[in-house]
XYZ file of C-alpha atoms in Angstrom:
456
model
C 0.000 0.000 0.000
C 2.842 2.401 0.793
C 4.265 1.814 -2.675
C 0.903 2.629 -4.264
C 0.697 5.872 -2.275
C 4.191 6.877 -3.392
C 3.289 6.197 -7.043
C 0.086 8.237 -6.836
C 1.902 11.159 -5.177
C 4.608 11.045 -7.851
C 2.081 11.093 -10.670
C 0.239 13.956 -8.985
C 3.429 16.005 -8.806
C 4.132 15.380 -12.487
C 0.644 16.471 -13.470
C 0.913 19.526 -11.247
C 4.040 20.620 -13.062
C 2.331 20.024 -16.390
C -0.580 22.218 -15.371
C 1.630 25.257 -14.768
C 1.449 27.886 -17.531
C 4.780 27.396 -19.254
C 4.326 28.453 -22.875
C 2.404 28.565 -26.112
C 1.028 25.233 -27.227
C 3.234 23.178 -29.512
C 2.591 22.773 -33.254
C 3.266 19.019 -32.958
C 0.354 17.035 -31.526
C 1.054 14.279 -28.972
C -1.365 12.013 -30.858
C -4.658 12.155 -32.742
C -6.366 9.181 -31.036
C -7.909 9.282 -27.520
C -5.440 6.829 -25.939
C -2.365 8.668 -27.203
C -3.862 12.034 -26.196
C -4.606 10.767 -22.678
C -0.982 9.589 -22.395
C 0.328 12.965 -23.697
C 2.149 10.974 -26.367
C 4.280 9.037 -23.848
C 3.884 5.570 -25.365
C 6.934 4.797 -27.503
C 7.682 1.716 -25.332
C 4.057 0.881 -24.487
C 3.670 -2.713 -25.666
C 0.301 -4.490 -26.015
C -1.190 -1.208 -27.329
C -2.355 -0.823 -30.918
C -2.663 2.964 -30.426
C 0.975 3.181 -29.309
C 2.018 1.505 -32.584
C 1.077 4.778 -34.305
C 4.106 6.252 -32.511
C 6.408 3.220 -32.700
C 5.672 0.662 -35.459
C 7.829 -1.978 -33.704
C 5.088 -2.280 -31.065
C 2.867 -4.094 -33.590
C 4.902 -7.235 -32.890
C 4.063 -7.072 -29.166
C 0.265 -7.147 -29.541
C -1.377 -10.032 -27.685
C -4.135 -10.529 -30.240
C -3.749 -11.547 -33.869
C -5.269 -8.290 -35.041
C -7.121 -5.151 -34.112
C -8.614 -1.941 -35.449
C -9.553 1.448 -33.986
C -11.221 4.557 -35.317
C -11.556 7.909 -33.570
C -12.651 11.485 -34.161
C -11.835 14.582 -32.165
C -11.192 18.295 -32.174
C -8.214 20.551 -31.542
C -8.969 24.040 -30.190
C -6.496 26.855 -29.616
C -6.441 30.619 -29.271
C -4.006 33.459 -28.674
C -4.422 36.758 -26.864
C -2.560 40.051 -27.318
C -2.657 42.817 -24.713
C -1.055 46.215 -25.294
C 0.602 47.594 -22.174
C -0.329 51.177 -23.075
C -4.095 50.553 -23.309
C -4.596 47.185 -21.525
C -6.889 46.222 -24.393
C -6.955 42.460 -25.024
C -7.593 41.006 -28.480
C -8.344 37.305 -29.087
C -7.733 35.241 -32.205
C -10.458 33.467 -34.166
C -10.448 30.352 -36.411
C -9.859 28.216 -33.313
C -11.128 24.710 -34.141
C -9.872 21.835 -36.275
C -11.216 18.283 -36.638
C -9.000 15.284 -35.862
C -9.236 11.805 -37.378
C -7.226 8.729 -36.385
C -7.295 5.156 -37.651
C -5.198 2.113 -36.850
C -5.167 -1.470 -38.113
C -2.974 -4.494 -37.314
C -2.896 -8.102 -38.576
C -0.367 -10.794 -37.596
C 0.629 -12.844 -40.636
C 3.183 -15.104 -38.964
C 4.460 -15.418 -35.380
C 7.253 -12.978 -36.270
C 5.617 -10.630 -38.832
C 2.780 -8.174 -38.187
C 1.435 -5.619 -40.673
C -0.384 -2.418 -39.847
C -1.860 0.816 -41.180
C -2.221 4.183 -39.463
C -3.831 7.539 -40.247
C -3.170 10.515 -37.972
C -2.580 14.274 -37.763
C 0.965 14.913 -36.480
C 0.993 18.747 -36.857
C -1.577 21.527 -36.522
C -1.225 25.294 -36.140
C -3.938 27.817 -36.968
C -5.453 31.144 -35.977
C -6.540 34.524 -37.325
C -5.812 37.766 -35.507
C -8.444 40.533 -35.250
C -8.480 43.321 -37.869
C -7.125 45.777 -35.309
C -4.379 43.523 -33.928
C -1.184 45.542 -33.343
C 0.937 42.891 -35.088
C -1.272 42.526 -38.191
C 1.307 44.095 -40.547
C 3.746 41.290 -39.625
C 1.247 38.553 -40.471
C -2.268 38.097 -39.107
C -3.293 34.540 -39.993
C -1.841 31.065 -40.438
C -3.168 27.568 -41.104
C -0.767 24.601 -41.125
C -1.939 20.989 -41.151
C -0.539 17.568 -41.978
C -2.624 14.424 -42.426
C -0.470 11.304 -42.610
C -1.102 7.716 -43.724
C 1.545 5.007 -43.408
C 1.607 1.258 -44.052
C 3.550 -0.444 -41.256
C 5.410 -3.691 -40.647
C 7.044 -5.141 -37.537
C 9.323 -8.161 -37.060
C 9.855 -9.974 -33.766
C 13.538 -10.937 -33.861
C 12.954 -12.846 -30.622
C 10.285 -12.677 -27.885
C 11.965 -9.624 -26.322
C 13.203 -7.660 -29.356
C 11.316 -6.277 -32.355
C 11.880 -3.708 -35.087
C 9.415 -1.924 -37.330
C 8.970 0.694 -39.998
C 6.229 2.683 -41.659
C 6.148 4.216 -45.123
C 3.457 6.345 -46.702
C 2.408 9.877 -47.559
C 1.274 13.052 -45.824
C -0.935 15.801 -47.207
C 0.486 19.174 -46.194
C -1.796 22.215 -46.275
C -0.639 25.782 -45.730
C -2.288 29.201 -45.769
C -1.199 32.600 -44.479
C -2.501 36.154 -44.500
C -1.019 39.542 -43.737
C -2.323 43.109 -43.750
C -0.679 45.729 -45.980
C -1.163 49.397 -46.755
C -0.930 50.783 -50.268
C -0.191 54.358 -51.348
C -3.107 55.870 -53.279
C -1.860 58.578 -55.675
C -4.106 61.088 -57.406
C -4.074 58.874 -60.504
C -4.019 55.320 -59.093
C -3.359 53.742 -62.491
C 0.053 55.436 -62.717
C 3.144 55.221 -60.471
C 3.350 57.684 -57.599
C 5.696 60.590 -58.374
C 6.184 64.301 -57.789
C 3.612 64.939 -60.505
C 1.308 62.224 -59.174
C 1.575 62.563 -55.384
C 0.255 60.121 -52.825
C -3.030 61.329 -51.374
C -3.975 58.731 -48.745
C -3.562 55.013 -48.034
C -5.791 51.945 -48.213
C -5.399 48.930 -45.901
C -6.016 45.486 -47.368
C -5.559 41.846 -46.300
C -3.586 39.614 -48.677
C -3.413 35.831 -48.468
C -2.042 32.725 -50.125
C -2.611 28.979 -49.849
C -1.524 25.634 -51.250
C -1.402 21.932 -50.432
C 0.770 19.037 -51.550
C 1.237 15.314 -50.903
C 4.754 14.340 -49.787
C 6.456 11.085 -48.699
C 6.647 10.097 -45.039
C 8.342 7.312 -43.111
C 8.956 6.169 -39.534
C 11.231 3.672 -37.768
C 10.889 1.868 -34.444
C 12.558 -0.495 -31.984
C 11.208 -2.304 -28.902
C 13.358 -4.122 -26.345
C 11.755 -5.886 -23.372
C 14.458 -6.008 -20.718
C 12.326 -8.328 -18.568
C 8.668 -8.801 -17.687
C 8.488 -5.378 -15.998
C 10.832 -3.075 -17.934
C 10.682 -2.178 -21.652
C 12.619 0.327 -23.738
C 11.495 1.790 -27.048
C 12.841 4.059 -29.782
C 10.974 5.753 -32.633
C 11.880 8.148 -35.424
C 9.425 10.238 -37.458
C 10.684 11.776 -40.700
C 10.481 15.462 -41.534
C 7.735 16.509 -43.970
C 8.900 18.892 -46.700
C 7.164 20.402 -49.726
C 7.791 23.160 -52.253
C 4.310 24.595 -52.583
C 2.674 26.108 -55.645
C 1.084 29.036 -53.830
C -2.008 30.866 -55.053
C -2.294 34.452 -53.798
C -5.182 36.894 -53.708
C -6.897 39.689 -51.826
C -8.910 38.512 -48.809
C -12.188 40.194 -47.811
C -12.967 43.862 -48.433
C -10.408 46.554 -47.644
C -9.957 47.306 -43.948
C -9.941 51.113 -44.010
C -8.555 54.362 -45.396
C -5.990 56.705 -43.835
C -4.123 59.921 -44.418
C -0.483 59.949 -45.534
C 0.745 59.781 -41.923
C -1.092 56.495 -41.422
C -3.128 57.861 -38.520
C -5.290 60.796 -39.641
C -8.568 60.722 -41.533
C -8.361 60.037 -45.279
C -9.060 62.665 -47.955
C -12.400 62.787 -49.743
C -13.113 60.345 -52.589
C -10.256 58.040 -51.592
C -12.561 55.017 -51.710
C -13.054 55.371 -55.479
C -9.350 55.873 -56.160
C -8.441 53.002 -53.821
C -10.824 50.641 -55.650
C -9.144 51.585 -58.939
C -5.699 51.006 -57.416
C -6.595 47.532 -56.099
C -8.145 46.564 -59.438
C -4.864 47.531 -61.134
C -2.761 45.570 -58.618
C -1.887 41.879 -58.651
C -1.151 39.691 -55.577
C 1.832 37.420 -56.169
C 2.799 34.284 -54.284
C 5.741 34.013 -51.926
C 9.241 33.960 -53.323
C 10.283 31.334 -50.756
C 7.570 28.663 -50.852
C 9.103 25.780 -48.866
C 7.110 24.299 -46.009
C 9.057 21.910 -43.779
C 7.776 20.323 -40.585
C 10.483 18.883 -38.312
C 11.564 15.311 -37.711
C 11.341 13.773 -34.237
C 13.313 11.041 -32.465
C 12.026 9.581 -29.184
C 13.413 7.156 -26.632
C 11.227 5.848 -23.831
C 11.161 3.453 -20.907
C 8.092 1.673 -19.538
C 7.690 0.000 -16.149
C 4.834 -2.256 -15.043
C 5.444 -2.004 -11.313
C 2.262 -3.874 -10.338
C -0.375 -5.884 -12.208
C -2.822 -2.978 -12.513
C -0.445 -0.006 -12.944
C 2.010 0.922 -15.706
C 3.975 4.127 -16.243
C 6.239 5.429 -18.995
C 8.646 8.332 -19.505
C 9.799 9.495 -22.973
C 12.589 11.852 -24.020
C 11.944 13.448 -27.409
C 14.278 15.382 -29.730
C 12.803 17.635 -32.434
C 15.005 18.876 -35.264
C 15.536 22.507 -36.287
C 13.997 22.014 -39.739
C 10.788 24.010 -39.171
C 10.369 26.424 -42.109
C 7.320 28.168 -43.544
C 6.851 30.122 -46.788
C 7.253 33.872 -47.101
C 4.127 36.035 -47.077
C 2.476 37.007 -50.361
C 3.339 40.350 -51.979
C 1.373 42.710 -54.245
C 2.496 44.236 -57.552
C 1.009 47.761 -57.755
C 1.449 50.452 -60.435
C 4.001 52.065 -58.076
C 5.984 48.832 -57.487
C 5.945 45.745 -55.275
C 4.575 46.018 -51.724
C 5.532 43.238 -49.309
C 5.182 42.346 -45.634
C 8.098 43.853 -43.637
C 8.689 40.557 -41.782
C 9.164 36.849 -42.404
C 8.135 34.128 -39.988
C 11.134 32.646 -38.150
C 12.760 29.236 -38.623
C 12.669 26.624 -35.894
C 15.409 25.436 -33.570
C 16.163 21.948 -32.295
C 14.849 21.196 -28.820
C 14.119 18.451 -26.306
C 10.815 17.390 -24.815
C 9.820 15.174 -21.902
C 6.578 13.229 -21.607
C 5.275 10.936 -18.876
C 2.127 8.851 -18.544
C 0.491 6.368 -16.231
C -2.297 3.826 -16.793
C -4.465 2.117 -14.177
C -6.588 -0.948 -14.907
C -9.602 -0.972 -12.580
C -11.238 -4.358 -12.730
C -12.020 -5.856 -16.119
C -13.878 -2.951 -17.733
C -12.275 0.378 -16.748
C -8.859 1.807 -17.653
C -7.797 5.245 -16.432
C -4.967 7.241 -18.036
C -3.096 10.452 -17.291
C -0.040 12.187 -18.721
C 1.997 15.365 -18.958
C 4.577 16.867 -21.309
C 7.189 19.622 -21.285
C 9.069 20.975 -24.325
C 11.937 23.394 -24.644
C 11.712 26.530 -26.774
C 11.329 25.706 -30.481
C 11.896 29.259 -31.824
C 14.434 31.822 -30.577
C 13.066 34.262 -28.007
C 14.290 37.168 -30.170
C 11.822 36.071 -32.880
C 8.757 35.725 -30.657
C 5.466 36.308 -32.508
C 1.904 34.978 -32.184
C 1.455 32.923 -35.377
C 4.083 30.206 -34.816
C 4.567 30.682 -31.075
C 7.597 28.599 -30.181
C 8.094 29.215 -26.462
C 8.583 26.272 -24.012
C 5.443 24.129 -23.888
C 3.588 22.432 -21.042
C 0.467 20.267 -21.086
C -1.384 17.672 -19.057
C -3.961 15.091 -20.035
C -6.480 12.577 -18.724
C -8.576 9.835 -20.285
C -10.500 6.622 -19.746
C -11.387 3.403 -21.526
C -14.502 1.294 -20.993
C -14.935 -2.198 -22.430
C -18.269 -2.810 -24.120
C -19.768 -4.402 -27.272
C -16.756 -6.716 -27.502
C -14.295 -3.810 -27.760
C -13.209 -0.690 -25.876
C -14.595 2.845 -25.982
C -11.873 5.429 -25.228
C -11.847 9.128 -24.440
C -8.802 11.402 -24.156
C -8.386 15.079 -23.271
C -5.334 17.335 -23.090
C -5.110 20.907 -21.798
C -2.313 23.218 -22.939
C -1.664 26.666 -21.582
C 0.864 29.277 -22.590
C 3.277 31.327 -20.584
C 2.911 35.088 -20.911
C 5.467 36.481 -23.354
C 6.352 40.172 -23.579
C 7.796 41.786 -26.692
C 8.301 45.287 -28.125
C 8.878 44.153 -31.731
C 5.343 43.592 -32.961
C 3.588 46.956 -32.798
C 4.081 49.365 -35.695
C 2.628 52.054 -37.937
C 2.442 52.104 -41.735
C 2.476 55.538 -43.402
C 3.163 56.686 -46.972
C 6.905 56.375 -46.220
C 6.490 52.702 -45.253
C 6.327 50.596 -42.111
C 8.057 51.597 -38.871
C 8.172 49.903 -35.492
C 6.720 51.797 -32.539
C 8.104 49.631 -29.735
C 5.048 49.443 -27.483
C 5.206 46.461 -25.140
C 2.726 43.693 -25.999
C 1.919 40.640 -23.902
C 1.021 37.411 -25.715
C -0.867 34.543 -24.110
C -2.326 31.298 -25.434
C -4.151 28.141 -24.520
C -5.452 25.026 -26.224
C -7.577 21.912 -25.816
C -7.247 18.544 -27.537
C -9.879 15.810 -27.224
C -11.000 12.690 -29.041
C -13.433 9.782 -28.724
C -12.772 6.414 -30.347
C -13.570 2.730 -30.406
C -11.182 -0.243 -30.665
C -11.846 -3.895 -31.412
C -9.416 -6.814 -31.349
C -9.723 -10.179 -33.050
């Protein structure tokens, strides 16, 4: 009993740390299925689990049954908040929800060979800032998603050692928007000059989008040290695509301004601005590469009593995060572009831990937490990609019925407050300039899924 109490206290402390606000939620999801979500992704060594095989294909060889299948659906929700120190006005992002789908299948062909199939969503990042957001000129919307499908195979080299791999494709989707201001000369069909002076500005949102199918692969290893201890290793490839971006104006224009960017516009600017926009052409990004990083994970699992199992994983994420440049606009007076590019990623470590309790023959309870180091330099902090250290905690349950198991998983992610003076600026007829007002950024997210698994 004393050992059980110590285990429960230890798990409680881990979850308490995970609940602390430590940073903006990570772009990489711990899992897309309810079991993986409830474990916060800590399952690379979790044998006898079809859901864990989505993380480590070598675990297919450890399944007790000859085969199994699961299907789940869920939702990922996230939002960001910006608060200007000078006004204490808080602005919240929109476009907060995305659907999740996960599927897994396994079939043992021989005592040493097991085949599988998985579908999941390894990366998601999305959000649109309000029209009046102070950082809108540096990008005000992003939508990154990856849906992956891999065929898997695992070989049991002996009862305690197995290897596996997965190979397939991932559909990458990307969209971004930014807000620009355009000089409106007296004759908007001609370039601005001394004889055709600028007489006001128009503010307009410009966006671009594309999607592409790219190859994907994963590798895995499982080593059962004894009946209680197991080690696992998994590698997930980077996903990279050169996108054929399509650019265009988004929504109606956002307002008119005087040449200083602050005062009221001159009369009849709306007609001249409409002529200017009709004579202008949005063009796609010059740099159009989208790359989502690779991950390598090593984990250790311990079944310290018949009804309780825990696992801890150490995860390394590469520095290969890259996103395309923002769209630009060719106007009669020249090219207008966003005065900022989204930053590249940096390599970082992450730690995940989970525990699972089997209560009787029908209930299984799960809990987990995760911590990740900073994935983008602090000097490049901005709200679209985030990138500060990440913390999250999760819970879930499984209930056996109808000859299978119904599972639910939930994860909560909360961001640490981040202060910056780089994001606020003004755009006048002479161009964009930074103002340097301090802005506080906050964020939070929820991840949940419901699924059903059957074995045969």
